[in-house]
Short mmCIF file of C-alpha atoms in Angstrom, two decimals:
data_model
loop_
_atom_site.label_atom_id
_atom_site.label_comp_id
_atom_site.label_asym_id
_atom_site.label_seq_id
_atom_site.Cartn_x
_atom_site.Cartn_y
_atom_site.Cartn_z
CA UNK A 1 -0.02 0.05 -0.02
CA UNK A 2 3.00 2.25 0.07
CA UNK A 3 3.19 2.79 3.78
CA UNK A 4 6.72 2.66 5.19
CA UNK A 5 7.47 -0.20 7.50
CA UNK A 6 8.20 2.03 10.45
CA UNK A 7 4.79 3.56 10.29
CA UNK A 8 3.05 0.21 9.70
CA UNK A 9 4.85 -1.50 12.53
CA UNK A 10 3.62 1.19 14.93
CA UNK A 11 0.07 1.98 13.76
CA UNK A 12 -1.25 -1.59 12.98
CA UNK A 13 -0.52 -2.99 16.46
CA UNK A 14 -1.96 0.12 18.10
CA UNK A 15 -5.03 -0.03 15.80
CA UNK A 16 -5.53 -3.65 16.66
CA UNK A 17 -5.79 -2.76 20.31
CA UNK A 18 -7.50 0.59 20.25
CA UNK A 19 -9.18 1.23 16.91
CA UNK A 20 -12.11 -1.13 17.08
CA UNK A 21 -14.85 0.71 15.24
CA UNK A 22 -16.40 -2.43 13.91
CA UNK A 23 -16.55 -4.08 17.30
CA UNK A 24 -18.13 -1.00 18.94
CA UNK A 25 -20.77 -0.76 16.17
CA UNK A 26 -21.44 -4.46 16.75
CA UNK A 27 -21.83 -3.86 20.47
CA UNK A 28 -24.33 -1.02 19.81
CA UNK A 29 -26.23 -3.29 17.35
CA UNK A 30 -26.49 -5.99 20.12
CA UNK A 31 -27.70 -3.48 22.67
CA UNK A 32 -30.24 -2.04 20.24
CA UNK A 33 -31.45 -5.56 19.49
CA UNK A 34 -32.05 -6.06 23.26
CA UNK A 35 -33.74 -2.67 23.43
CA UNK A 36 -36.11 -3.65 20.67
CA UNK A 37 -36.64 -7.16 22.06
CA UNK A 38 -37.54 -5.92 25.55
CA UNK A 39 -39.23 -2.65 24.48
CA UNK A 40 -36.87 -0.53 26.52
CA UNK A 41 -37.06 3.24 26.03
CA UNK A 42 -34.15 5.32 24.81
CA UNK A 43 -35.98 8.59 25.03
CA UNK A 44 -33.30 10.82 26.67
CA UNK A 45 -29.86 11.80 25.62
CA UNK A 46 -28.51 10.25 28.83
CA UNK A 47 -29.92 6.87 27.95
CA UNK A 48 -28.44 7.09 24.44
CA UNK A 49 -25.04 8.13 25.92
CA UNK A 50 -25.38 5.14 28.36
CA UNK A 51 -25.70 2.77 25.40
CA UNK A 52 -22.59 4.30 23.71
CA UNK A 53 -20.72 4.17 27.04
CA UNK A 54 -21.52 0.47 27.69
CA UNK A 55 -20.52 -0.39 24.07
CA UNK A 56 -17.20 1.42 24.37
CA UNK A 57 -16.51 -0.11 27.84
CA UNK A 58 -17.38 -3.60 26.58
CA UNK A 59 -14.84 -3.29 23.81
CA UNK A 60 -11.98 -1.47 25.65
CA UNK A 61 -11.90 -4.03 28.46
CA UNK A 62 -11.87 -7.09 26.21
CA UNK A 63 -8.92 -6.23 23.98
CA UNK A 64 -6.68 -9.18 24.72
CA UNK A 65 -9.04 -11.98 25.59
CA UNK A 66 -8.91 -14.75 22.96
CA UNK A 67 -12.05 -16.76 21.82
CA UNK A 68 -14.16 -16.15 25.04
CA UNK A 69 -13.71 -12.42 24.97
CA UNK A 70 -17.00 -11.96 23.03
CA UNK A 71 -18.91 -13.84 25.67
CA UNK A 72 -17.42 -11.78 28.43
CA UNK A 73 -18.25 -8.56 26.47
CA UNK A 74 -21.81 -9.77 25.95
CA UNK A 75 -22.24 -10.62 29.67
CA UNK A 76 -20.98 -7.12 30.48
CA UNK A 77 -23.54 -5.63 28.17
CA UNK A 78 -26.34 -7.72 29.63
CA UNK A 79 -25.36 -6.95 33.18
CA UNK A 80 -24.85 -3.24 32.77
CA UNK A 81 -28.01 -2.72 30.72
CA UNK A 82 -30.07 -4.74 33.24
CA UNK A 83 -31.29 -7.54 31.00
CA UNK A 84 -31.75 -11.14 32.05
CA UNK A 85 -28.77 -13.50 31.59
CA UNK A 86 -31.06 -15.80 29.54
CA UNK A 87 -30.45 -13.43 26.63
CA UNK A 88 -26.79 -14.54 26.32
CA UNK A 89 -27.51 -17.19 23.67
CA UNK A 90 -29.33 -14.64 21.55
CA UNK A 91 -26.39 -12.22 21.75
CA UNK A 92 -24.02 -15.04 20.91
CA UNK A 93 -25.89 -15.85 17.74
CA UNK A 94 -25.98 -12.20 16.75
CA UNK A 95 -22.30 -11.90 17.56
CA UNK A 96 -21.49 -14.89 15.28
CA UNK A 97 -23.43 -13.27 12.39
CA UNK A 98 -21.86 -9.81 12.69
CA UNK A 99 -18.32 -10.86 13.59
CA UNK A 100 -17.04 -11.14 10.03
CA UNK A 101 -18.24 -7.67 8.87
CA UNK A 102 -17.02 -6.08 12.09
CA UNK A 103 -13.62 -7.62 11.60
CA UNK A 104 -13.45 -6.31 8.00
CA UNK A 105 -14.37 -2.84 9.24
CA UNK A 106 -11.70 -2.98 11.93
CA UNK A 107 -8.92 -4.10 9.55
CA UNK A 108 -9.87 -1.59 6.78
CA UNK A 109 -9.96 1.21 9.43
CA UNK A 110 -6.47 0.27 10.65
CA UNK A 111 -5.14 0.27 7.07
CA UNK A 112 -6.70 3.66 6.34
CA UNK A 113 -5.32 5.05 9.60
CA UNK A 114 -1.86 3.88 8.62
CA UNK A 115 -2.23 5.55 5.21
CA UNK A 116 -3.38 8.80 6.82
CA UNK A 117 -0.43 8.81 9.16
CA UNK A 118 1.94 8.07 6.30
CA UNK A 119 0.35 11.11 4.47
CA UNK A 120 0.92 13.33 7.51
CA UNK A 121 4.46 12.15 8.31
CA UNK A 122 5.86 11.69 4.75
CA UNK A 123 3.86 14.45 2.97
CA UNK A 124 1.80 14.47 -0.19
CA UNK A 125 4.23 12.17 -2.07
CA UNK A 126 4.07 9.44 0.50
CA UNK A 127 3.06 6.71 -1.99
CA UNK A 128 5.06 7.62 -5.08
CA UNK A 129 7.38 4.68 -4.47
CA UNK A 130 4.72 2.15 -5.38
#
């Protein structure tokens, strides 16, 4: 892609840990599914910010947990939003369906971030060596 190795070696690992836009969108999707399933109200700005805060927290705390991290994240969502634990299988099915698109969004976002940093650091001609 034309990004120098020193920029790629710095931004890609950082992006893997912190730039998880697909995962956060997936968490919001799971929460909104539960909101629709249980008929919960999101009438105030505080409630909407609460959903975003839970989604952010669920993804930031589960950065390095392999395989079972999604289940931990889903339990955190269920607990913090006050839904019954019996909804875990439903969220697990939803997570399985949206995992691949979320991963694609995460990876593409990391690559774009690397290219943006290369543009800032190396200037307008950052990719002329391709």
